[in-house]
Coordinates of C-alpha atoms in Angstrom, one line a residue:
M1 CA -30.5 110.5 47.8
F2 CA -28.8 113.4 49.5
N3 CA -27.3 112.5 52.8
F4 CA -28.9 114.7 55.4
R5 CA -26.7 113.3 58.2
S6 CA -23.7 115.1 56.7
L7 CA -25.3 118.5 57.2
P8 CA -24.6 120.6 60.3
E9 CA -27.4 120.4 62.9
F10 CA -29.2 123.7 62.3
E11 CA -29.0 123.5 58.5
K12 CA -30.3 119.9 58.6
W13 CA -33.3 120.8 60.7
I14 CA -34.1 124.0 58.7
I15 CA -34.5 121.9 55.6
M16 CA -36.3 119.0 57.3
G17 CA -38.6 121.6 59.0
F18 CA -39.8 122.8 55.6
I19 CA -40.2 119.2 54.3
I20 CA -42.2 118.1 57.4
G21 CA -44.3 121.3 57.4
I22 CA -45.2 120.8 53.7
G23 CA -46.3 117.2 54.3
I24 CA -48.4 118.1 57.4
G25 CA -49.9 121.1 55.7
V26 CA -51.1 119.0 52.8
F27 CA -52.5 116.3 55.1
T28 CA -54.3 118.9 57.2
I29 CA -56.2 120.0 54.1
I30 CA -57.1 116.4 53.3
V31 CA -58.4 116.0 56.9
T32 CA -60.6 119.0 56.4
L33 CA -62.0 117.8 53.1
L34 CA -62.7 114.3 54.3
L35 CA -64.3 115.6 57.5
E36 CA -66.6 117.9 55.5
F37 CA -67.5 115.0 53.2
F38 CA -68.5 112.7 56.1
K39 CA -70.4 115.4 57.9
D40 CA -72.4 116.2 54.7
L41 CA -73.1 112.4 54.3
F42 CA -74.0 111.5 57.8
L43 CA -75.3 114.6 59.5
I44 CA -76.8 116.6 56.6
D45 CA -77.9 114.1 54.0
I46 CA -79.1 111.3 56.3
L47 CA -80.1 113.1 59.6
H48 CA -80.9 116.6 58.1
L49 CA -79.0 118.2 60.9
F50 CA -77.2 121.5 60.5
L51 CA -74.8 122.4 63.3
P52 CA -73.3 125.9 63.9
E53 CA -69.8 126.5 62.7
P54 CA -67.2 129.1 63.7
L55 CA -68.1 132.5 62.2
R56 CA -71.4 130.9 60.9
P57 CA -73.7 130.2 63.8
E58 CA -76.6 128.6 61.9
F59 CA -78.5 125.7 63.6
S60 CA -81.3 123.5 62.6
Y61 CA -82.3 120.3 64.5
K62 CA -85.2 118.2 65.2
I63 CA -85.1 115.2 67.6
N64 CA -84.1 112.2 65.6
I65 CA -84.1 108.7 67.1
F66 CA -81.7 107.5 64.4
L67 CA -78.9 109.7 65.7
P68 CA -77.4 107.1 68.1
L69 CA -77.3 104.6 65.2
I70 CA -75.4 106.9 63.0
V71 CA -72.9 107.8 65.8
G72 CA -72.6 104.1 66.6
L73 CA -72.0 103.3 62.9
G74 CA -69.2 105.8 62.8
G75 CA -67.7 104.3 65.9
L76 CA -68.0 100.8 64.3
I77 CA -66.3 101.9 61.1
S78 CA -63.6 103.7 63.0
G79 CA -63.1 100.6 65.3
I80 CA -62.7 98.3 62.3
L81 CA -60.1 100.5 60.6
V82 CA -58.1 101.0 63.8
Y83 CA -58.1 97.5 65.3
K84 CA -57.7 95.7 62.0
I85 CA -54.9 97.8 60.6
A86 CA -53.2 100.2 63.2
P87 CA -54.3 99.8 66.8
E88 CA -51.9 102.8 67.6
A89 CA -54.6 105.1 66.2
A90 CA -57.1 104.2 68.9
G91 CA -58.1 106.8 71.4
G92 CA -57.0 110.4 71.6
G93 CA -54.1 110.4 69.2
I94 CA -51.6 112.7 70.8
D95 CA -51.1 110.4 73.8
Y96 CA -49.7 107.7 71.6
A97 CA -47.4 110.1 69.8
I98 CA -46.1 111.1 73.2
Y99 CA -45.7 107.5 74.1
A100 CA -43.8 106.8 70.8
Y101 CA -41.4 109.7 71.5
H102 CA -40.5 108.4 74.9
N103 CA -40.5 104.7 74.4
V104 CA -40.5 103.6 70.7
G105 CA -38.6 106.2 68.9
K106 CA -40.5 105.9 65.6
M107 CA -44.0 105.3 64.2
R108 CA -45.3 103.0 61.6
K109 CA -46.1 104.7 58.2
R110 CA -49.6 103.3 58.1
I111 CA -50.7 105.2 61.2
S112 CA -51.2 108.5 59.4
L113 CA -53.6 107.0 56.8
V114 CA -55.5 105.0 59.3
E115 CA -55.9 107.9 61.6
L116 CA -57.0 110.1 58.7
L117 CA -59.9 107.8 57.8
S118 CA -60.9 106.5 61.2
S119 CA -61.0 110.0 62.9
T120 CA -62.9 111.8 60.0
V121 CA -65.5 109.0 59.9
L122 CA -66.0 109.1 63.7
L123 CA -66.2 112.9 63.8
G124 CA -68.2 113.2 60.6
S125 CA -70.9 110.8 62.0
G126 CA -71.2 113.0 65.1
G127 CA -68.8 111.4 67.5
S128 CA -68.1 113.6 70.5
A129 CA -64.4 114.2 69.8
G130 CA -62.0 116.6 68.1
D131 CA -59.6 116.9 65.2
L132 CA -56.6 118.3 67.1
G133 CA -55.6 115.0 68.6
P134 CA -55.8 113.1 65.2
M135 CA -53.9 115.9 63.6
G136 CA -51.2 115.7 66.2
L137 CA -50.9 111.9 65.7
I138 CA -51.0 112.3 61.9
G139 CA -48.3 115.0 62.0
A140 CA -46.1 112.8 64.3
S141 CA -46.5 109.8 61.9
I142 CA -45.7 111.9 58.8
A143 CA -42.6 113.5 60.4
S144 CA -41.4 110.1 61.6
S145 CA -41.9 108.5 58.1
L146 CA -40.2 111.4 56.3
S147 CA -37.2 111.2 58.7
E148 CA -36.9 107.5 57.9
I149 CA -37.1 108.1 54.2
F150 CA -34.2 110.6 54.4
H151 CA -32.2 108.1 56.6
L152 CA -31.9 110.3 59.7
T153 CA -30.5 108.9 62.9
P154 CA -32.8 107.3 65.5
E155 CA -32.3 110.3 67.7
D156 CA -33.5 112.6 64.9
I157 CA -36.5 110.4 64.1
R158 CA -37.6 110.7 67.7
K159 CA -37.1 114.5 67.6
A160 CA -39.2 114.6 64.4
I161 CA -42.2 113.0 66.2
S162 CA -42.5 115.9 68.6
I163 CA -42.0 118.4 65.8
G164 CA -44.9 116.6 63.9
I165 CA -47.2 116.9 66.9
G166 CA -46.7 120.7 67.2
S167 CA -46.9 121.3 63.4
G168 CA -50.2 119.4 63.1
V169 CA -51.6 121.5 66.0
A170 CA -50.2 124.7 64.4
A171 CA -52.0 124.1 61.2
I172 CA -55.4 123.0 62.5
F173 CA -55.4 125.7 65.1
K174 CA -53.9 128.4 62.9
A175 CA -51.4 129.0 65.7
P176 CA -47.8 128.5 64.4
I177 CA -46.0 130.0 67.4
G178 CA -48.1 128.1 70.0
G179 CA -47.8 124.9 67.9
A180 CA -44.0 125.2 67.9
L181 CA -43.9 125.7 71.7
L182 CA -46.4 122.9 72.2
S183 CA -44.1 120.4 70.5
A184 CA -41.6 121.0 73.3
E185 CA -44.1 121.3 76.2
I186 CA -46.6 118.6 75.5
L187 CA -44.1 115.8 76.1
Y188 CA -43.8 116.5 79.9
K189 CA -46.0 117.7 82.8
R190 CA -43.4 120.0 84.2
D191 CA -40.6 120.4 81.6
F192 CA -39.7 121.3 78.0
E193 CA -37.7 119.6 75.2
P194 CA -35.9 122.8 74.1
E195 CA -33.9 121.2 71.2
V196 CA -37.1 120.7 69.1
I197 CA -38.3 124.3 69.2
L198 CA -36.2 125.7 66.4
P199 CA -37.1 123.0 63.8
S200 CA -40.7 123.1 65.0
M201 CA -40.8 126.8 64.3
I202 CA -40.0 126.1 60.7
A203 CA -42.3 123.2 60.3
S204 CA -45.2 124.9 62.1
A205 CA -44.9 128.1 60.1
T206 CA -44.9 126.0 56.9
S207 CA -47.8 123.8 57.8
Y208 CA -49.8 126.8 58.9
S209 CA -49.1 128.7 55.7
I210 CA -50.1 125.8 53.4
Y211 CA -53.3 125.1 55.3
G212 CA -54.1 128.8 55.4
L213 CA -53.9 129.0 51.7
Y214 CA -56.9 126.6 51.5
V215 CA -59.1 127.7 54.5
G216 CA -57.9 131.3 54.9
F217 CA -55.9 133.0 57.7
Q218 CA -58.9 134.3 59.7
P219 CA -58.3 133.5 63.4
I220 CA -60.3 130.6 64.8
F221 CA -62.3 132.9 67.1
G222 CA -62.3 135.8 64.8
I223 CA -60.8 139.1 65.8
Y224 CA -61.5 139.8 69.4
P225 CA -62.9 143.3 69.6
Y226 CA -63.0 144.0 73.4
S227 CA -60.5 145.8 75.6
F228 CA -58.7 144.4 78.6
S229 CA -59.8 145.5 82.1
P230 CA -57.7 144.7 85.1
L231 CA -60.8 144.8 87.2
R232 CA -61.7 141.4 85.7
L233 CA -58.5 139.7 86.8
P234 CA -59.9 138.4 90.1
F235 CA -62.9 136.9 88.2
Y236 CA -60.5 135.2 85.8
A237 CA -58.6 133.8 88.9
I238 CA -61.9 132.3 90.2
L239 CA -62.6 130.8 86.7
G240 CA -59.1 129.3 86.7
A241 CA -59.7 127.7 90.1
I242 CA -63.0 126.2 89.0
I243 CA -61.5 124.8 85.8
G244 CA -58.6 123.4 87.8
L245 CA -61.0 121.3 89.8
L246 CA -63.1 120.5 86.7
S247 CA -59.8 119.3 85.0
I248 CA -59.4 116.7 87.8
L249 CA -63.0 115.5 87.3
F250 CA -62.5 115.4 83.5
V251 CA -59.4 113.3 83.8
K252 CA -60.9 110.9 86.3
I253 CA -64.1 110.3 84.3
Y254 CA -62.2 109.9 81.0
S255 CA -59.7 107.5 82.7
S256 CA -62.4 105.5 84.3
I257 CA -64.5 105.0 81.2
T258 CA -61.3 104.2 79.2
L259 CA -60.4 101.5 81.8
F260 CA -64.0 100.2 81.7
F261 CA -63.9 99.6 78.0
K262 CA -60.4 98.1 78.2
K263 CA -61.7 95.5 80.6
L264 CA -64.8 94.7 78.5
K265 CA -64.6 91.2 77.2
I266 CA -65.8 91.8 73.6
P267 CA -64.0 92.3 70.3
K268 CA -62.1 95.6 70.4
F269 CA -63.5 96.9 67.2
I270 CA -67.1 96.8 68.5
K271 CA -66.3 98.9 71.6
P272 CA -66.3 102.3 69.8
A273 CA -69.7 101.4 68.4
I274 CA -71.1 100.8 71.9
G275 CA -69.5 104.1 73.1
G276 CA -71.0 105.8 70.1
L277 CA -74.5 104.4 70.7
I278 CA -74.5 105.6 74.4
A279 CA -73.1 109.0 73.5
G280 CA -75.6 109.3 70.7
G281 CA -78.4 108.7 73.2
L282 CA -77.3 111.8 75.1
M283 CA -77.1 113.7 71.8
I284 CA -80.8 113.1 71.0
F285 CA -81.7 115.7 73.7
F286 CA -78.5 117.7 73.7
P287 CA -77.3 118.3 70.2
E288 CA -74.5 120.6 71.6
L289 CA -72.6 117.3 72.3
I290 CA -72.4 116.3 68.6
G291 CA -69.0 116.5 66.9
T292 CA -66.2 118.8 67.7
G293 CA -68.3 121.5 69.3
Y294 CA -66.3 124.4 67.6
G295 CA -69.5 126.0 66.4
W296 CA -71.0 126.0 69.9
D297 CA -67.8 127.5 71.2
Y298 CA -68.4 130.4 68.8
V299 CA -72.1 130.6 69.8
L300 CA -71.0 130.9 73.5
E301 CA -68.4 133.5 72.7
Q302 CA -71.0 135.6 70.9
G303 CA -73.4 135.2 73.8
D304 CA -76.1 134.0 71.4
F305 CA -77.8 131.8 73.9
K306 CA -81.2 131.8 72.1
L307 CA -79.8 128.9 70.0
I308 CA -79.5 126.8 73.1
N309 CA -82.7 124.9 74.2
T310 CA -82.4 124.9 78.0
Y311 CA -85.7 122.9 78.5
G312 CA -86.9 125.5 81.0
I313 CA -83.8 125.2 83.2
S314 CA -82.0 128.4 84.2
L315 CA -79.2 129.2 81.6
I316 CA -76.4 129.0 84.1
L317 CA -77.4 125.7 85.6
F318 CA -78.0 124.3 82.1
L319 CA -74.5 125.3 81.0
I320 CA -73.0 123.5 84.0
I321 CA -75.1 120.4 83.2
M322 CA -74.0 120.5 79.6
S323 CA -70.3 120.7 80.6
I324 CA -70.6 117.4 82.6
A325 CA -72.6 115.8 79.7
K326 CA -69.8 116.8 77.3
I327 CA -67.2 115.1 79.5
L328 CA -69.4 111.9 79.5
S329 CA -70.1 111.9 75.8
S330 CA -66.5 112.5 74.7
S331 CA -65.2 110.0 77.2
L332 CA -67.6 107.4 75.7
S333 CA -66.6 108.3 72.1
I334 CA -62.9 108.3 72.7
G335 CA -62.4 106.1 75.8
S336 CA -64.2 103.3 74.1
G337 CA -61.3 103.2 71.5
G338 CA -62.8 105.5 68.9
S339 CA -60.3 107.6 67.0
G340 CA -60.7 111.2 67.9
G341 CA -59.1 114.0 70.0
I342 CA -60.0 114.7 73.6
E343 CA -58.9 118.4 73.2
A344 CA -61.9 119.8 71.3
P345 CA -64.3 118.4 74.0
A346 CA -62.1 120.0 76.6
F347 CA -62.5 123.3 74.7
E348 CA -66.3 123.0 74.8
V349 CA -66.3 122.1 78.5
G350 CA -64.2 125.1 79.2
G351 CA -66.4 127.3 77.0
L352 CA -69.6 126.2 78.8
V353 CA -68.1 126.7 82.2
G354 CA -66.6 130.0 81.1
A355 CA -70.0 131.2 79.8
A356 CA -71.7 130.2 83.1
V357 CA -69.1 132.0 85.2
G358 CA -69.2 135.0 82.9
E359 CA -72.9 135.1 83.1
V360 CA -72.8 135.1 86.9
F361 CA -70.4 138.0 87.0
H362 CA -72.3 139.8 84.2
I363 CA -75.4 139.7 86.4
L364 CA -73.5 140.8 89.5
F365 CA -71.2 143.4 87.9
P366 CA -72.6 144.4 84.5
A367 CA -70.4 147.5 84.2
I368 CA -67.2 145.4 84.7
V369 CA -68.4 142.4 82.7
P370 CA -70.5 143.7 79.9
V371 CA -70.1 140.5 77.8
V372 CA -69.2 136.9 78.5
A373 CA -66.9 136.5 75.5
P374 CA -63.6 136.8 77.4
F375 CA -64.7 134.2 80.0
V376 CA -65.7 131.8 77.2
I377 CA -62.3 132.1 75.4
I378 CA -60.2 132.0 78.5
G379 CA -62.3 129.0 79.7
I380 CA -61.8 127.2 76.4
L381 CA -58.0 127.5 76.4
T382 CA -57.6 127.0 80.2
M383 CA -59.5 123.8 80.1
F384 CA -56.9 122.6 77.6
G385 CA -53.8 124.1 79.1
A386 CA -54.3 122.7 82.6
P387 CA -55.1 119.0 82.0
A388 CA -52.8 118.9 79.0
K389 CA -50.0 120.4 81.1
A390 CA -49.2 123.0 78.4
P391 CA -49.8 126.4 80.1
V392 CA -47.1 128.3 78.3
S393 CA -48.2 127.2 74.8
V394 CA -51.8 128.0 75.6
M395 CA -50.9 131.6 76.6
I396 CA -49.4 132.1 73.1
I397 CA -52.3 130.2 71.4
V398 CA -54.9 132.5 72.9
T399 CA -53.3 135.5 71.2
E400 CA -53.1 133.7 67.8
M401 CA -56.7 132.4 68.0
T402 CA -58.1 135.9 68.7
N403 CA -55.5 138.1 66.9
S404 CA -55.4 140.1 70.1
L405 CA -53.3 140.6 73.2
Q406 CA -56.3 141.7 75.2
L407 CA -57.0 138.3 76.7
L408 CA -53.4 137.4 77.5
P409 CA -53.2 138.7 81.1
G410 CA -56.5 137.0 82.0
E411 CA -55.4 133.7 80.4
M412 CA -52.0 133.9 82.2
V413 CA -53.8 134.1 85.6
A414 CA -56.5 131.5 84.9
V415 CA -54.2 128.9 83.3
A416 CA -51.5 129.2 86.0
I417 CA -54.1 128.7 88.8
A418 CA -55.8 125.8 86.9
Y419 CA -52.4 124.2 86.2
V420 CA -51.4 124.2 89.8
I421 CA -54.8 123.0 91.1
S422 CA -55.0 120.2 88.5
G423 CA -51.6 118.9 89.8
K424 CA -50.7 115.4 88.5
Y425 CA -53.9 114.8 86.6
S426 CA -53.3 114.8 82.9
L427 CA -55.2 113.9 79.7
Y428 CA -52.1 112.2 78.5
P429 CA -50.9 109.3 80.6
A430 CA -47.8 108.9 78.4
Q431 CA -46.4 112.2 79.7
Y432 CA -43.4 112.1 82.1
N433 CA -43.0 114.7 84.8
T434 CA -39.6 115.8 83.7
R435 CA -36.8 115.0 81.2
K436 CA -35.0 113.2 84.1
E437 CA -37.7 110.6 84.2
S438 CA -38.0 110.0 80.5
P439 CA -36.3 106.9 79.0
V440 CA -34.9 109.3 76.4
H441 CA -32.8 111.2 78.9
K442 CA -32.7 108.9 82.0
S443 CA -29.2 107.6 81.5
E444 CA -27.9 111.2 81.2
Y445 CA -29.0 111.8 84.7
E446 CA -28.1 108.4 86.2
V447 CA -24.4 108.8 85.4
P448 CA -23.2 112.4 85.6
V449 CA -21.6 112.9 82.2
M450 CA -19.0 115.5 83.4
E451 CA -17.9 113.2 86.2
K452 CA -17.7 110.2 83.9
L453 CA -15.6 111.9 81.1
K454 CA -11.9 112.5 81.6
I455 CA -9.5 115.1 80.3
A456 CA -8.1 112.5 77.9
D457 CA -11.5 112.6 76.1
C458 CA -11.0 116.2 75.3
K459 CA -9.0 118.0 72.6
I460 CA -5.7 119.0 74.2
D461 CA -4.0 122.0 72.5
D462 CA -0.2 122.3 72.5
I463 CA 0.0 126.0 73.5
K464 CA 2.8 127.3 75.8
I465 CA 5.6 129.8 76.2
Y466 CA 9.1 129.2 77.4
L467 CA 10.7 130.5 80.5
H468 CA 13.2 132.8 78.7
D469 CA 10.9 134.0 75.9
N470 CA 10.3 137.7 75.7
V471 CA 7.1 139.5 76.5
G472 CA 6.5 140.5 72.9
N473 CA 6.4 136.9 71.8
A474 CA 4.1 135.9 74.7
I475 CA 1.6 138.6 73.7
R476 CA 1.8 137.4 70.1
V477 CA 0.9 133.8 71.1
M478 CA -1.9 135.0 73.3
T479 CA -3.4 137.1 70.5
E480 CA -3.1 134.3 67.9
N481 CA -5.0 131.9 70.2
Q482 CA -7.4 134.5 71.7
L483 CA -6.2 133.8 75.2
N484 CA -5.4 136.2 78.1
S485 CA -2.8 133.9 79.7
L486 CA -0.4 131.1 78.8
P487 CA 1.3 128.2 80.6
V488 CA 5.1 128.6 81.0
V489 CA 7.6 125.8 80.7
D490 CA 11.4 125.4 81.0
S491 CA 13.6 123.8 78.3
N492 CA 12.7 120.3 79.6
N493 CA 8.9 121.1 79.2
T494 CA 8.5 121.2 83.0
F495 CA 5.4 123.2 84.0
I496 CA 6.5 126.3 85.9
G497 CA 3.4 128.5 86.1
I498 CA 1.2 130.9 84.2
V499 CA 1.8 134.4 82.7
Y500 CA -1.1 136.7 82.4
L501 CA -1.7 139.4 79.8
R502 CA -2.6 141.9 82.5
D503 CA 0.8 141.6 84.0
I504 CA 2.8 142.0 80.7
E505 CA 0.8 144.2 78.4
N506 CA 2.4 147.4 79.6
Q507 CA 5.9 146.0 80.0
K508 CA 8.9 146.2 77.6
S509 CA 8.7 143.7 74.7
S510 CA 12.3 142.6 75.3
D511 CA 11.6 141.6 78.9
T512 CA 11.6 137.9 79.7
V513 CA 8.3 136.4 80.9
F514 CA 10.2 134.8 83.9
K515 CA 9.8 138.1 85.7
Y516 CA 6.0 138.0 85.5
I517 CA 5.2 134.3 86.2
T518 CA 2.4 133.4 88.7
F519 CA 3.7 130.3 90.4
G520 CA 1.7 127.5 92.1
S521 CA -1.1 127.5 89.5
P522 CA -3.5 124.6 89.7
Y523 CA -3.6 122.0 86.9
V524 CA -5.2 118.7 86.0
S525 CA -3.9 115.4 84.6
T526 CA -5.3 113.3 81.7
T527 CA -7.2 111.1 84.2
S528 CA -8.9 114.1 85.9
S529 CA -12.7 114.4 85.4
L530 CA -14.2 117.2 83.3
E531 CA -16.2 118.1 86.4
H532 CA -13.0 118.7 88.4
A533 CA -11.5 120.7 85.5
L534 CA -14.7 122.9 85.3
E535 CA -14.6 123.5 89.1
I536 CA -11.0 124.8 88.8
M537 CA -11.7 127.0 85.8
S538 CA -14.8 128.4 87.5
R539 CA -12.9 129.1 90.7
N540 CA -10.1 130.9 88.9
K541 CA -12.4 132.6 86.3
A542 CA -10.3 131.0 83.6
R543 CA -11.2 129.7 80.1
W544 CA -8.5 127.0 80.1
I545 CA -6.5 124.8 82.4
P546 CA -3.0 123.2 82.1
V547 CA -2.8 119.4 81.6
V548 CA 0.3 118.1 83.4
E549 CA 1.7 114.6 83.8
N550 CA 4.8 113.9 85.9
N551 CA 5.5 117.7 86.1
K552 CA 5.6 117.8 82.3
L553 CA 3.1 120.0 80.4
I554 CA 0.9 118.0 78.0
G555 CA -1.0 121.0 76.8
I556 CA -4.1 123.0 77.7
V557 CA -7.8 122.1 77.7
T558 CA -10.2 125.0 77.0
I559 CA -13.7 125.3 78.3
D560 CA -14.9 124.9 74.7
S561 CA -13.2 121.6 74.4
V562 CA -14.8 120.4 77.6
F563 CA -18.3 121.3 76.4
D564 CA -17.6 119.7 72.9
A565 CA -16.7 116.4 74.7
Y566 CA -19.8 116.7 76.8
E567 CA -22.0 117.2 73.7
R568 CA -20.5 114.2 71.9
E569 CA -21.0 111.9 74.9
S570 CA -24.6 113.1 75.4
K571 CA -25.4 112.3 71.8
N572 CA -23.8 108.9 72.2
I573 CA -25.9 108.2 75.2
K574 CA -29.1 109.2 73.4
S575 CA -28.2 107.0 70.4
N576 CA -27.6 104.0 72.6
N577 CA -31.0 104.5 74.2
V578 CA -32.9 104.4 70.9

């Protein structure tokens, strides 16, 4: 097999990006097919339940007491698959992928297949969860497995995990740019992993293209038809503040229910069935809680509230009650160990709150807020961006999911405020605050690399000019080496000083360089640190520095040589941490 390790970094990741993207794109299609199969089996054939879908808001439901049993059965099947074969697939999906990136460095090959089956069964039977989390975990597992097959380094396998997360999200969301950024942002609460962005761009574009060939390239929310109004910005700020507080509540409820089920002294594979039964009990009266909720997101965006049975309660109050009910039902479905994503429930919670807030402002200021659609969409994505700690990615995703820039200013305001208010509370406990705290990078910060490395670790170039050489020869040596100055030595190789191009370029070629030497120039020895060398170069605005031992010139070290040595050492540190 071709040795990918021998390729330069960028070329290697361009090729691997295409390979990872193809694998994830194909798996995303399989996820969609299996999910449709199980939905037809459980919800339509058995329960005769027809839920709204994006761009197709059709709904037919009659109260069915068997609904909790079907949701519980899906949880049981999911629990058996997960806890008997791959426990890593339990819960939200993306959180384990983040954990694997920081702490394990690779993922077992079986995870993608177990997650594929367990999540589609749970979602297809009505479990209150989403497909984004499973697709992120599947993408990470596929990318890790492909990297191992092609014998990449442990550091590269780790990098592939984050690329896989973003590429899976890019396909299922039809958001290739946002997915690429998410792969770098989702790993931390307040930081990025910049080196994964380029390969993730290739992988995300590829997975999106392959998935789009099957489902089409229509944006998730359709083409947003309304214009932006700056008069609504204060309203979006208020929405962001509300969602910031709600994000804290969401994380606390989700974490508490997850902890409760972890402490429950029963076989683990039964826990998702119990969570499904309880969630199913809520769904009997509130069918909006069933499944991913994408269809209801679309209904809310369209303002088609006649499909929602409010049981005589005012619409605004009912939407708020439903948002809390969705938090509970999804926390039960996923926190119990069921295999499904927490992201789609967050979308629906945000959409419900956005619709409620939008309806309030529509009543108060109908001319400024003629429709609730912008509040619904901004609410959906803000409720993900804040507790997922991914505000930048979400700002891009909103433009891709609506095929419009009209919501971008409002989303920027709302998600920034919600992100700040939500603070430390995250849907992903495996996230670290910054790169400095991650085990992947910790040793880079514990021992300052530039202080540790010495000049002897760099490439030292034997470039110099002699005391009695002429100006013409000095200019020739400078030109050949692309330098603006040279060290000057005598016949015994004793370092005398430096001659600068600016001092000799207008002089006679036959003049000796001795007349133009700058004496007392600073230098370093082979035992000097790179940090010390950089300080001198920075202070003197130089691109190189003389290396001198016992008054004898050893050579020169360029700033490029310093950074090459730093890069080599950083890679060694990362490899040793794997």
